[in-house]
PDB file of C-alpha atoms in Angstrom:
ATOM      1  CA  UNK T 315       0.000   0.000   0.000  1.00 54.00           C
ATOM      2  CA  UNK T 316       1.314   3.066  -0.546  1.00 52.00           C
ATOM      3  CA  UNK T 317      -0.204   6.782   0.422  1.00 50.00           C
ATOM      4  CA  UNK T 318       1.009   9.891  -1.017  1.00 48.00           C
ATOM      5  CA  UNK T 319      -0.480  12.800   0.926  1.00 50.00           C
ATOM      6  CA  UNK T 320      -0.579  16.544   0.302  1.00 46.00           C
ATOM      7  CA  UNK T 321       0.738  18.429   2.979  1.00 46.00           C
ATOM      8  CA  UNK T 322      -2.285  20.469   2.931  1.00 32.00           C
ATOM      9  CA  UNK T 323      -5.205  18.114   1.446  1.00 31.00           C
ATOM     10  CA  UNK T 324      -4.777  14.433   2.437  1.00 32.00           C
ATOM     11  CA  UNK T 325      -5.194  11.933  -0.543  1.00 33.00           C
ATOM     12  CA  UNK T 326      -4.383   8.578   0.150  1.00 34.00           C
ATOM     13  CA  UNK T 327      -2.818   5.552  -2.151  1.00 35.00           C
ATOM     14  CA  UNK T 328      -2.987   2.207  -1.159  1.00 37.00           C
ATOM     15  CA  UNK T 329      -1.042  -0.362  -3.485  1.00 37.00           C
ATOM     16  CA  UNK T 330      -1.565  -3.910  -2.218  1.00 35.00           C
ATOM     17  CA  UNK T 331      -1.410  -7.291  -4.352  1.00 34.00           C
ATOM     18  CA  UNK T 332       0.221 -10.724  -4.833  1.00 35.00           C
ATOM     19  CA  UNK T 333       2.814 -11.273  -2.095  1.00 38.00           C
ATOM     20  CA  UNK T 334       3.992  -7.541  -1.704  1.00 36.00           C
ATOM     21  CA  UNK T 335       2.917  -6.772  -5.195  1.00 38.00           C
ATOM     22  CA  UNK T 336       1.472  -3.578  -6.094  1.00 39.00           C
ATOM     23  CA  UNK T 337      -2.260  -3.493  -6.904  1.00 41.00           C
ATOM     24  CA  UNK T 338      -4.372  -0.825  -5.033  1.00 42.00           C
ATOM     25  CA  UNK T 339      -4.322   2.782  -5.772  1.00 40.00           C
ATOM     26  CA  UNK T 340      -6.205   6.160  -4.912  1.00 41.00           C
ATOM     27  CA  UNK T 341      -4.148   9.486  -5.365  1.00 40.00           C
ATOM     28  CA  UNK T 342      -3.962  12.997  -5.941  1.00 39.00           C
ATOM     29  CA  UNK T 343      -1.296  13.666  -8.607  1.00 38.00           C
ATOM     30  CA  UNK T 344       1.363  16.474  -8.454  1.00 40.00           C
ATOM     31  CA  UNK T 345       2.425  18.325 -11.699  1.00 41.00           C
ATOM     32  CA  UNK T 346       4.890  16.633 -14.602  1.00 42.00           C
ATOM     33  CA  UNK T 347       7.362  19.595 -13.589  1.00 43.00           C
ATOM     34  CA  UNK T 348       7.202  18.521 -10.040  1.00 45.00           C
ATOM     35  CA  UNK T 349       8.535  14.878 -10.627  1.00 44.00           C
ATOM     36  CA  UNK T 350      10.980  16.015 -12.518  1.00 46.00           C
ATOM     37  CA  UNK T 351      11.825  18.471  -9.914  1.00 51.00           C
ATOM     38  CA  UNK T 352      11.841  15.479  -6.957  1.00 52.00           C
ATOM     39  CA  UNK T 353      13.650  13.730  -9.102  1.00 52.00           C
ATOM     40  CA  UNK T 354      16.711  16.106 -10.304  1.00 57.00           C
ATOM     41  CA  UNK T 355      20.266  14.911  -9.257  1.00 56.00           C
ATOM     42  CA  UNK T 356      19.014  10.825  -8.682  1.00 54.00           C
ATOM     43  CA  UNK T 357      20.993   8.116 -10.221  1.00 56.00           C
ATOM     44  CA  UNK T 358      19.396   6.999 -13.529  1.00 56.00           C
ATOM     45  CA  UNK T 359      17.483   4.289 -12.023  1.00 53.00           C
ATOM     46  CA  UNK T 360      16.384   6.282  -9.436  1.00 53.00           C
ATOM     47  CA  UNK T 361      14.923   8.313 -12.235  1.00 54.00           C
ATOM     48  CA  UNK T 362      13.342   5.373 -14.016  1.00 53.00           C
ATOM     49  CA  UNK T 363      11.806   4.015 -10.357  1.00 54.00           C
ATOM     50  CA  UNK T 364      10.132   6.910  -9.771  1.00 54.00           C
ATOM     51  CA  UNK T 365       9.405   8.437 -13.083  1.00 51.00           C
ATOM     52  CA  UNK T 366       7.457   5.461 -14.339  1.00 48.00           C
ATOM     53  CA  UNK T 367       5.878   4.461 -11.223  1.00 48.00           C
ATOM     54  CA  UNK T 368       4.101   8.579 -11.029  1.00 48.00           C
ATOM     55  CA  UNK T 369       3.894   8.231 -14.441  1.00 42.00           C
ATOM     56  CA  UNK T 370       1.796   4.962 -14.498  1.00 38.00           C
ATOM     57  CA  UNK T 371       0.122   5.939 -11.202  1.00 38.00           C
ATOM     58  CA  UNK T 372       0.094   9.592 -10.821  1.00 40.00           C
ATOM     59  CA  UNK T 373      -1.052  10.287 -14.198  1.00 36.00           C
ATOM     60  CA  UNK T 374      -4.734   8.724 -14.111  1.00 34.00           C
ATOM     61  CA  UNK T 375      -5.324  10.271 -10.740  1.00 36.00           C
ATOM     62  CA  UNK T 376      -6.610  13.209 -12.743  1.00 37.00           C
ATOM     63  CA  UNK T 377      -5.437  17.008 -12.485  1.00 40.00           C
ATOM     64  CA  UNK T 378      -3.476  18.291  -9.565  1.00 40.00           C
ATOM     65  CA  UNK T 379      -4.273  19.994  -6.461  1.00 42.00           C
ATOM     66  CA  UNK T 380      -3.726  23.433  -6.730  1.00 40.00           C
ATOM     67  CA  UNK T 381      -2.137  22.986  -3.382  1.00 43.00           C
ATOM     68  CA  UNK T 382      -0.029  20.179  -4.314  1.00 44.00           C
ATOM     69  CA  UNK T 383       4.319  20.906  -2.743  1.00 56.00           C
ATOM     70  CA  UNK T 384       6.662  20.500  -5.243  1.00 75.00           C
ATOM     71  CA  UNK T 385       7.891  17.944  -2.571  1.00 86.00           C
ATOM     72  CA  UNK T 386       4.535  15.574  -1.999  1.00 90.00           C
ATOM     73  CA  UNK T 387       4.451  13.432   1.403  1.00 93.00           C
ATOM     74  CA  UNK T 388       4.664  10.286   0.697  1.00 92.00           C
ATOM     75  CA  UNK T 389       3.879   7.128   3.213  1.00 91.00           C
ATOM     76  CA  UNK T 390       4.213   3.641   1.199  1.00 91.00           C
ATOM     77  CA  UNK T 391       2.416   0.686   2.997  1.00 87.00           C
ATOM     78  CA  UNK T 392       3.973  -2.796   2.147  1.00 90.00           C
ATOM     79  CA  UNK T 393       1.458  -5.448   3.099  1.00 89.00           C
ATOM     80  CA  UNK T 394       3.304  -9.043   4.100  1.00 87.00           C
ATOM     81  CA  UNK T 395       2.077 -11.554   2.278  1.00 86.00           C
ATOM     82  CA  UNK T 396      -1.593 -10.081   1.377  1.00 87.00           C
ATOM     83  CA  UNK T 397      -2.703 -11.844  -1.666  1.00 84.00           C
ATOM     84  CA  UNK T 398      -5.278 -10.122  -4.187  1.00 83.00           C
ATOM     85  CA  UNK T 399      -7.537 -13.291  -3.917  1.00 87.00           C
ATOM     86  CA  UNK T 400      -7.744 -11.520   0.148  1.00 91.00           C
ATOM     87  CA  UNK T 401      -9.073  -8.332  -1.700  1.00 91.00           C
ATOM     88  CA  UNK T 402     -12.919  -7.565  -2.213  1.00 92.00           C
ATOM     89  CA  UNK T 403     -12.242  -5.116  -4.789  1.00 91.00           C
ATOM     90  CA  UNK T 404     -10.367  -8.359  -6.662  1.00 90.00           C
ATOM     91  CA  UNK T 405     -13.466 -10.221  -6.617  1.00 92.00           C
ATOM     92  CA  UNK T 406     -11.977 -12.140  -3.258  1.00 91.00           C
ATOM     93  CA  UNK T 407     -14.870 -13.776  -1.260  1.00 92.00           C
ATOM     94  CA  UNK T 408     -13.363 -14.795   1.934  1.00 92.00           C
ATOM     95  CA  UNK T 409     -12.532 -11.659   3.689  1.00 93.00           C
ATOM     96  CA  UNK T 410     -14.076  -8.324   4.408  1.00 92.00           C
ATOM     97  CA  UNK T 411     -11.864  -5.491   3.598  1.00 93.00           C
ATOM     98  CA  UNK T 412     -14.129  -2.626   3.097  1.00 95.00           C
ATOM     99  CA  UNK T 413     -11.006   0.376   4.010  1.00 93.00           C
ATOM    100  CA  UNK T 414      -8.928  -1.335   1.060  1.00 90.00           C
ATOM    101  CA  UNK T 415     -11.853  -1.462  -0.864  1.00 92.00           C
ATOM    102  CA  UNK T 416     -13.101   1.526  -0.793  1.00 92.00           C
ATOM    103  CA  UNK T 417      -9.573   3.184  -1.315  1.00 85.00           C
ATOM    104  CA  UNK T 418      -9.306   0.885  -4.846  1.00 86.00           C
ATOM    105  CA  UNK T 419     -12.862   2.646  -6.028  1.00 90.00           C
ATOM    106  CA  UNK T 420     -11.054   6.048  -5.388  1.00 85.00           C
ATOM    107  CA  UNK T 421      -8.077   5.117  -7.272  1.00 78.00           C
ATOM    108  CA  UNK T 422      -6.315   2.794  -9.985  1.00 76.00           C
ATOM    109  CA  UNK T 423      -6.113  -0.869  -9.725  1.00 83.00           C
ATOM    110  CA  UNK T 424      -3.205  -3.014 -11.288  1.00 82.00           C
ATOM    111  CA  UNK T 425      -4.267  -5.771 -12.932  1.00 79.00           C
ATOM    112  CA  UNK T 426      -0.843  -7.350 -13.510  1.00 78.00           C
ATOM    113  CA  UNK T 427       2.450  -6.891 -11.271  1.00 71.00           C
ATOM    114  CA  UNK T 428       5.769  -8.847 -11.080  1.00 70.00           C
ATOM    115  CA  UNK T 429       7.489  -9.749  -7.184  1.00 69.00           C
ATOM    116  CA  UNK T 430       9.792 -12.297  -5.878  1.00 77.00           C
ATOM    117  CA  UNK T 431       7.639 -13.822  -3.322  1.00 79.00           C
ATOM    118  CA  UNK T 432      10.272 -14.052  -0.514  1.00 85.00           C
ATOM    119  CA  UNK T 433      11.247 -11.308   1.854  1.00 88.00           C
ATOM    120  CA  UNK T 434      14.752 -10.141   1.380  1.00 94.00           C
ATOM    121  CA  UNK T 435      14.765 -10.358  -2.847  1.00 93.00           C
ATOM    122  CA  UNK T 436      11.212  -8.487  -2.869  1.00 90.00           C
ATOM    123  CA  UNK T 437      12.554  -5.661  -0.220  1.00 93.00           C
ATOM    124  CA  UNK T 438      16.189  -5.205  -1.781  1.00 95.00           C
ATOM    125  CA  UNK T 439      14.177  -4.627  -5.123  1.00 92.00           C
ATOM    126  CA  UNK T 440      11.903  -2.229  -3.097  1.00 91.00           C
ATOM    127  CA  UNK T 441      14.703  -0.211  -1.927  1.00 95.00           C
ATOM    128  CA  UNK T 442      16.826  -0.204  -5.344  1.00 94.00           C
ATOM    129  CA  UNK T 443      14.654  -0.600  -8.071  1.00 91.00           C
ATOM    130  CA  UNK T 444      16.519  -3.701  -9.420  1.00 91.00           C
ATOM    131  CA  UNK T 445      15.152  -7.067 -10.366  1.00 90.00           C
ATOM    132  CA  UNK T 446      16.147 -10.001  -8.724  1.00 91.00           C
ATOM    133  CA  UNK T 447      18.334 -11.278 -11.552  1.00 90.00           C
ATOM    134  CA  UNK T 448      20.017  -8.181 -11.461  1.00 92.00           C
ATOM    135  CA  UNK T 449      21.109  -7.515  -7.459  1.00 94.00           C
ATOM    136  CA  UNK T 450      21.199 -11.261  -6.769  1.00 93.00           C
ATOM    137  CA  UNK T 451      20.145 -11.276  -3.651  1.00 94.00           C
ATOM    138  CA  UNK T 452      17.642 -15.054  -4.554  1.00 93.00           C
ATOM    139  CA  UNK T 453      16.361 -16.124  -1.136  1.00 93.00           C
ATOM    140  CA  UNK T 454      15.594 -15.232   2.781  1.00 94.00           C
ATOM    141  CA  UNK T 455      19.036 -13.815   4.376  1.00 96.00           C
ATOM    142  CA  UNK T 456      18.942 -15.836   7.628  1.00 97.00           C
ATOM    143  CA  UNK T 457      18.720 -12.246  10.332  1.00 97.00           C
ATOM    144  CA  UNK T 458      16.781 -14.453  12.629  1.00 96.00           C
ATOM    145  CA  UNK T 459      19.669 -17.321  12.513  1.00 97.00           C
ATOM    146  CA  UNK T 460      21.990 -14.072  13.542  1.00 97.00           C
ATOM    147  CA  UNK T 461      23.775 -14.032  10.414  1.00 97.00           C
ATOM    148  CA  UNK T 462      26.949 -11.476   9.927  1.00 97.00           C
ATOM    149  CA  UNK T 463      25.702 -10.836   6.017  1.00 97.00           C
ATOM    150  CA  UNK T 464      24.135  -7.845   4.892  1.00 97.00           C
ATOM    151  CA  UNK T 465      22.496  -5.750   1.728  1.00 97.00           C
ATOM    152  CA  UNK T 466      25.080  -3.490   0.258  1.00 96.00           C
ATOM    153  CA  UNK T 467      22.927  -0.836  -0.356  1.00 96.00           C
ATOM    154  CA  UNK T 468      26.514   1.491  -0.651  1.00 92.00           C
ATOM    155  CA  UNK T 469      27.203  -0.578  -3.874  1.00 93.00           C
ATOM    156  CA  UNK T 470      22.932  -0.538  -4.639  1.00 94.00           C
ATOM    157  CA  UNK T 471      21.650   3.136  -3.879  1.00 93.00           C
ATOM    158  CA  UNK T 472      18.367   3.367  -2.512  1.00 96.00           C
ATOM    159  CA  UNK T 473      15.318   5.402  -3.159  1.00 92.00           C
ATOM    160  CA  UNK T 474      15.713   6.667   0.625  1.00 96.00           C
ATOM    161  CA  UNK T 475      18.974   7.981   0.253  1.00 96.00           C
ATOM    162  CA  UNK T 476      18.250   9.827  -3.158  1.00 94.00           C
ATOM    163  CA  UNK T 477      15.038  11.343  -1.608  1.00 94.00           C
ATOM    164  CA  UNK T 478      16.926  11.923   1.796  1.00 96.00           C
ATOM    165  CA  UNK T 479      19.085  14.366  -0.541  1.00 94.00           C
ATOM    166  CA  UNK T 480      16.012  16.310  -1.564  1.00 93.00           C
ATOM    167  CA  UNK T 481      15.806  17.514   2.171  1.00 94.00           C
ATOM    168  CA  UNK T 482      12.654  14.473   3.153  1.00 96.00           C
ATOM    169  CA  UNK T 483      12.702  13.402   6.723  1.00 97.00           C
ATOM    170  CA  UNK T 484      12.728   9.727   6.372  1.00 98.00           C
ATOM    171  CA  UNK T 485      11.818   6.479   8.514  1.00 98.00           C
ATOM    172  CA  UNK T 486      10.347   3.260   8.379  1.00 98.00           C
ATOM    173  CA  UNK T 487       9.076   0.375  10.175  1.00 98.00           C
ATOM    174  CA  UNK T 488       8.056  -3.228  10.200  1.00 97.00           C
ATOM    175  CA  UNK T 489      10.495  -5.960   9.237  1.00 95.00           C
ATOM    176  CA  UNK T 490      13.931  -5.298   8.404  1.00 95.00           C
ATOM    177  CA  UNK T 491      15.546  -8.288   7.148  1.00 94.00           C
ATOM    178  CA  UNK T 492      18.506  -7.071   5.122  1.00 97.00           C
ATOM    179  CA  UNK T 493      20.944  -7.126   8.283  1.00 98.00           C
ATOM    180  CA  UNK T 494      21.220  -8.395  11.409  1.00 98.00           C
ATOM    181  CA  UNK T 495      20.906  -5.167  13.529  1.00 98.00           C
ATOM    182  CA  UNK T 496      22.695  -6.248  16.588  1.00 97.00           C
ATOM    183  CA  UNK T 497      25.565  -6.626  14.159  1.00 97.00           C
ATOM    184  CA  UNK T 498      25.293  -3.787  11.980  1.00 98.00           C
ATOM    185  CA  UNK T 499      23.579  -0.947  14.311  1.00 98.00           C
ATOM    186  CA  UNK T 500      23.575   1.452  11.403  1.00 97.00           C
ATOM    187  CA  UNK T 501      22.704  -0.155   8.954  1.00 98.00           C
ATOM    188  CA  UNK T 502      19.201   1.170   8.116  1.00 98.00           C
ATOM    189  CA  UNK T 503      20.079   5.188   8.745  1.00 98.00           C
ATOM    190  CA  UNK T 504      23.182   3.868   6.264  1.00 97.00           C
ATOM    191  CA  UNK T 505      20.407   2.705   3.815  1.00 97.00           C
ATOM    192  CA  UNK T 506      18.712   5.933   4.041  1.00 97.00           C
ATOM    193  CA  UNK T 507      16.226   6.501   6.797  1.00 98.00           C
ATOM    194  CA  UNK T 508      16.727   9.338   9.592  1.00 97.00           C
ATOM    195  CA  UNK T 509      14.389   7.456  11.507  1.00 98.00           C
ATOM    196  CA  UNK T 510      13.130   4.007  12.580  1.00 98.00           C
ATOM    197  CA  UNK T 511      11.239   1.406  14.424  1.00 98.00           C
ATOM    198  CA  UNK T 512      11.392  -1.986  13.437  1.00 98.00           C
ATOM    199  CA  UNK T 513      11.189  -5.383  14.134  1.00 98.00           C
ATOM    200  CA  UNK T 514      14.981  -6.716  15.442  1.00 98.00           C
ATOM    201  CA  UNK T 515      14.131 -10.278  14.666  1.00 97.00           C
ATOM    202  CA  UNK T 516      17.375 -11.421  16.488  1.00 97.00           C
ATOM    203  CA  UNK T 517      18.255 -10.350  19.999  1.00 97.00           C
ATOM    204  CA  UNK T 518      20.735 -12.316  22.511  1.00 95.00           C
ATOM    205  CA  UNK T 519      21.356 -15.512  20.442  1.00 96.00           C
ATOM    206  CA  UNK T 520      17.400 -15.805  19.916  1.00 97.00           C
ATOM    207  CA  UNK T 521      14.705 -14.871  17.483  1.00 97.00           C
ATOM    208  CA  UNK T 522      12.554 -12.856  18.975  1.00 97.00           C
ATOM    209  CA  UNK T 523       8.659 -11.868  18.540  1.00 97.00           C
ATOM    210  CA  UNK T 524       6.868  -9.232  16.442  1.00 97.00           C
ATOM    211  CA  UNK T 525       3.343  -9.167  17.296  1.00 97.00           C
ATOM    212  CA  UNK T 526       2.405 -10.094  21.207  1.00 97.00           C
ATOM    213  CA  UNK T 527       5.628  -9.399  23.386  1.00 96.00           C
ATOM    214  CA  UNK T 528       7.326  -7.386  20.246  1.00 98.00           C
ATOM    215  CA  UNK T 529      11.202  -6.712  20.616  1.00 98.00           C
ATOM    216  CA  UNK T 530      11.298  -3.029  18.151  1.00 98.00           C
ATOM    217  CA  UNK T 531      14.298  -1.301  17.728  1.00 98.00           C
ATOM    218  CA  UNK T 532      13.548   2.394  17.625  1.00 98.00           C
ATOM    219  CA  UNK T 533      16.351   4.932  16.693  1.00 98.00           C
ATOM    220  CA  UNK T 534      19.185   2.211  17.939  1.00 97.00           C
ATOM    221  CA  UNK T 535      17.176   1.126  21.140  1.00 97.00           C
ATOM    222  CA  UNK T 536      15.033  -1.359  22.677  1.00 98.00           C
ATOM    223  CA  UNK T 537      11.839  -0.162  23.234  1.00 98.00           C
ATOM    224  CA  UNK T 538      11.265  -1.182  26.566  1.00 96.00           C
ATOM    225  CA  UNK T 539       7.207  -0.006  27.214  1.00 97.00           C
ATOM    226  CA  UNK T 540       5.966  -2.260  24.728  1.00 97.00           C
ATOM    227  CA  UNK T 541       5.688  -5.431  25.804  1.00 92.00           C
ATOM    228  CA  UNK T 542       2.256  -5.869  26.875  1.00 94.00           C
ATOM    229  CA  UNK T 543       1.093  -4.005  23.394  1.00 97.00           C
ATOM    230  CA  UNK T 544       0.084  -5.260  20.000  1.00 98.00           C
ATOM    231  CA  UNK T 545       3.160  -4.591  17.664  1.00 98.00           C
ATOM    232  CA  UNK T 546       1.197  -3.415  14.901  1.00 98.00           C
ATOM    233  CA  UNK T 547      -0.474  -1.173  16.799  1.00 98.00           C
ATOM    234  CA  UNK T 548       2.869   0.042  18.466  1.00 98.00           C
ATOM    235  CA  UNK T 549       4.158   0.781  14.877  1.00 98.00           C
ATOM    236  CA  UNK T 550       0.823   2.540  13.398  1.00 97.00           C
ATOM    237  CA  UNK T 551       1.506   5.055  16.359  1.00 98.00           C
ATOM    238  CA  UNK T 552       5.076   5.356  15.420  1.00 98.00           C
ATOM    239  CA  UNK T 553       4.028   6.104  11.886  1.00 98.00           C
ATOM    240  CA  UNK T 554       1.038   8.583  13.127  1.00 97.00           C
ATOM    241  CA  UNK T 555       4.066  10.371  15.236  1.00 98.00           C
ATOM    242  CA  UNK T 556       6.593  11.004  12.661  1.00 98.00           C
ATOM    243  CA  UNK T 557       4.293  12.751  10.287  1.00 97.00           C
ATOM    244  CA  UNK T 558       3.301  14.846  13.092  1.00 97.00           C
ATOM    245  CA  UNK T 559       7.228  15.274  13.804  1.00 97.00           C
ATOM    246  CA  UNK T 560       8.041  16.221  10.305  1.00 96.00           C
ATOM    247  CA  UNK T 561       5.186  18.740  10.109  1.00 94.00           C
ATOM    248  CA  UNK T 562       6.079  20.640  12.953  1.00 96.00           C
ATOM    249  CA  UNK T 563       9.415  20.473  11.614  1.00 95.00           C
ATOM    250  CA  UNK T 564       8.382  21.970   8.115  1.00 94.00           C
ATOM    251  CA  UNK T 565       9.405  19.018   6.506  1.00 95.00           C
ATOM    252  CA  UNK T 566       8.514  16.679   3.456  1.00 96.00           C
ATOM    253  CA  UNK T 567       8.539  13.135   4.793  1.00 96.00           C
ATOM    254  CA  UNK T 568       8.609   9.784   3.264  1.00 96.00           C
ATOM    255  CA  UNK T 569       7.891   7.134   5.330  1.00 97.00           C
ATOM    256  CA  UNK T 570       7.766   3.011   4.349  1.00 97.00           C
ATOM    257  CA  UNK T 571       5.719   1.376   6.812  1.00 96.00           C
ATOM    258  CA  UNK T 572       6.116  -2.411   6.724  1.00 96.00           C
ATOM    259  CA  UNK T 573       3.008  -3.836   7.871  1.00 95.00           C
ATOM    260  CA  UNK T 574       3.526  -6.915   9.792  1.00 96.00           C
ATOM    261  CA  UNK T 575       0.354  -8.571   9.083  1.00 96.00           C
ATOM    262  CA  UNK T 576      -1.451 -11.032   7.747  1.00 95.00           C
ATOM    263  CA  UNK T 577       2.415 -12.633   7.949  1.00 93.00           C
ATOM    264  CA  UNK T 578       2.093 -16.190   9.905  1.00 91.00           C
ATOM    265  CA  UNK T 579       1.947 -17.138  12.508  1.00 95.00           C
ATOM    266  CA  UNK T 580      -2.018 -16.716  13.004  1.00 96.00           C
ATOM    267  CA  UNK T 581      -2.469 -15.001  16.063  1.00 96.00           C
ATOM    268  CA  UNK T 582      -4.751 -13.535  17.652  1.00 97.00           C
ATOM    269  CA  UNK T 583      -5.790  -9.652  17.601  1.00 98.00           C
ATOM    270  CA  UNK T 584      -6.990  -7.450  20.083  1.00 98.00           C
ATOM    271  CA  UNK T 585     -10.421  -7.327  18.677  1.00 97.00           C
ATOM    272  CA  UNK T 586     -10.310 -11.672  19.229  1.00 97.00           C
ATOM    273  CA  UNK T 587      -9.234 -11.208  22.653  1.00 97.00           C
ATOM    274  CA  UNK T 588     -11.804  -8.491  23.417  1.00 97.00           C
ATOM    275  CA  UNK T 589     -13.999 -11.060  22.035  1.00 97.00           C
ATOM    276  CA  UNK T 590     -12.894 -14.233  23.006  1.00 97.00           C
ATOM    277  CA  UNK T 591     -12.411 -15.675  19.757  1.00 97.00           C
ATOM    278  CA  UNK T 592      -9.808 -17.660  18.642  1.00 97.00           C
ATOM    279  CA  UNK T 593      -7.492 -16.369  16.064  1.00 97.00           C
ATOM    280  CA  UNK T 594      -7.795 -16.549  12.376  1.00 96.00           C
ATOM    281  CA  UNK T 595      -6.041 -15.451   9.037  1.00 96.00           C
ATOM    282  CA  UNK T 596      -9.667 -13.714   8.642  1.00 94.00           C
ATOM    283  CA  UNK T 597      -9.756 -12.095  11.785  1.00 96.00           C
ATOM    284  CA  UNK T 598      -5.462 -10.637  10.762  1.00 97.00           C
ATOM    285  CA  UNK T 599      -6.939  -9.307   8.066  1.00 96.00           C
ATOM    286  CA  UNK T 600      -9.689  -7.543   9.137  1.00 95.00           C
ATOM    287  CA  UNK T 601      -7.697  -5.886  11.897  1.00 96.00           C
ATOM    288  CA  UNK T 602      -4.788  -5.228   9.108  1.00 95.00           C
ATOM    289  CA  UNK T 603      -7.611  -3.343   7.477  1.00 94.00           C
ATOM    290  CA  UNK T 604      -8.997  -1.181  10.274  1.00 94.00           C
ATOM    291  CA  UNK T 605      -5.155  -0.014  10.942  1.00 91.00           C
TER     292      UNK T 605
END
């Protein structure tokens, strides 16, 4: 999912498909002159990433706001393993997801979209704009085995950094599993973001947990109040916060907000344990789209 919002007039995006491929869309769309402007002085795939992506998406949202910043907010939303068959406006059956729905009869829907559907090839192509083939990063790099390996993203620039450059506060959230942070502490302000709090999957020789009992890493430390919480909740309020923060600032901001669910393990939500249900892939869902 992604949202781009006007720093004066929200308008929201949400992309959503296939194993973290993008499908959903509803936007307001800044001027040609304006990409070109957010664009000026990225690498040439930089360019091409975000060129064709406002051109494909940006350019059947209609005219622009007259209110529109040459510097639009954006907030992208990557699902974790949300399927379009889990998608009402896809013709899915199963699940109700009336906030994703409506957002697709706002916007544009993709009909066809290309992912690896694994977690560390699909985010390094995220972050770079490369296919698979070409940054060879092929399966899941083993953070919660407490590996020493990590994405090069000083070899493989990143959207982040490029947009960092343009004066954006940046952050991001959700599951980071491109480096073992215990290892490599820096590693995600070194890929780009100012800001973060994510998921440290290992911690003290262990994996650890991301929804009930989360272990989040936020700027370099441990939260430490947020063990009796619900980590996606934690990390909607994180997200809520640092728009807030860059506002106040005077800021652009661009945030990617790595939604932990409907990822397995099934567990249950607050709303089943308000209820006293057990939990079901359903039940993520439906929470996932109240968030």
């Amino acid at each position: 999912m992604i949202s781009i919002l006007d720093p004066v007039t929200p308008c929201l995006v949400c992309v959503s498909g296939p194993r973290y491929n993008l499908s959903v869309v509803s936007i307001g769309s800044p001027k040609q002159a304006e990409l070109m402007h957010l664009t000026e002085g990225m690498s040439s795939r930089m360019k091409l990433l975000v060129r064709t992506f406002a051109a494909l998406v940006l350019g059947f949202a209609g005219p622009a706001s007259p209110s529109y910043s040459t510097q639009p907010n954006i907030l992208f939303i990557l699902a974790d393993d949300l399927g379009y068959e889990a998608l009402g406006c896809y013709g899915g059956q199963d699940f109700k997801t009336p906030s994703l729905n409506r957002m697709a009869s706002e916007g544009v829907l993709f009909r066809r979209a290309y992912a690896s559907p694994v977690c560390t090839p699909t985010r390094v192509s995220l972050h770079t704009g490369k296919y698979v083939s070409n940054h060879g990063h092929l399966g899941v790099l083993p953070v919660h085995k407490g590996t020493n390996r990590k994405v090069d993203f000083e070899s493989m620039p990143t959207f982040a950094q490029s947009i960092r450059q343009k004066g954006y506060a940046t952050s991001v959230t959700g599951k980071w599993q491109l480096a073992t942070l215990e290892i490599w502490p820096e590693h995600i302000r070194e890929s780009g973001f100012d800001s973060w709090c994510v998921w440290q999957i290992w911690r003290e020789g262990k994996k650890t947990l991301r929804h009930w009992t989360p272990t989040f890493n936020q700027d370099g430390k441990i939260r430490e109040d947020v063990a009796d919480r619900f980590g996606p909740d934690v990390l909607v309020e994180y997200v809520v916060g640092q728009i807030k923060h860059a506002r106040r600032k005077g800021k652009p901001f661009f945030i990617l907000h790595n939604e932990l669910l409907p990822h397995d393990p099934i567990i249950e939500t607050p709303m089943d344990r308000q209820l006293g249900r057990s939990a079901k892939l359903d039940h993520m869902i439906q929470y996932m789209d109240g968030l």
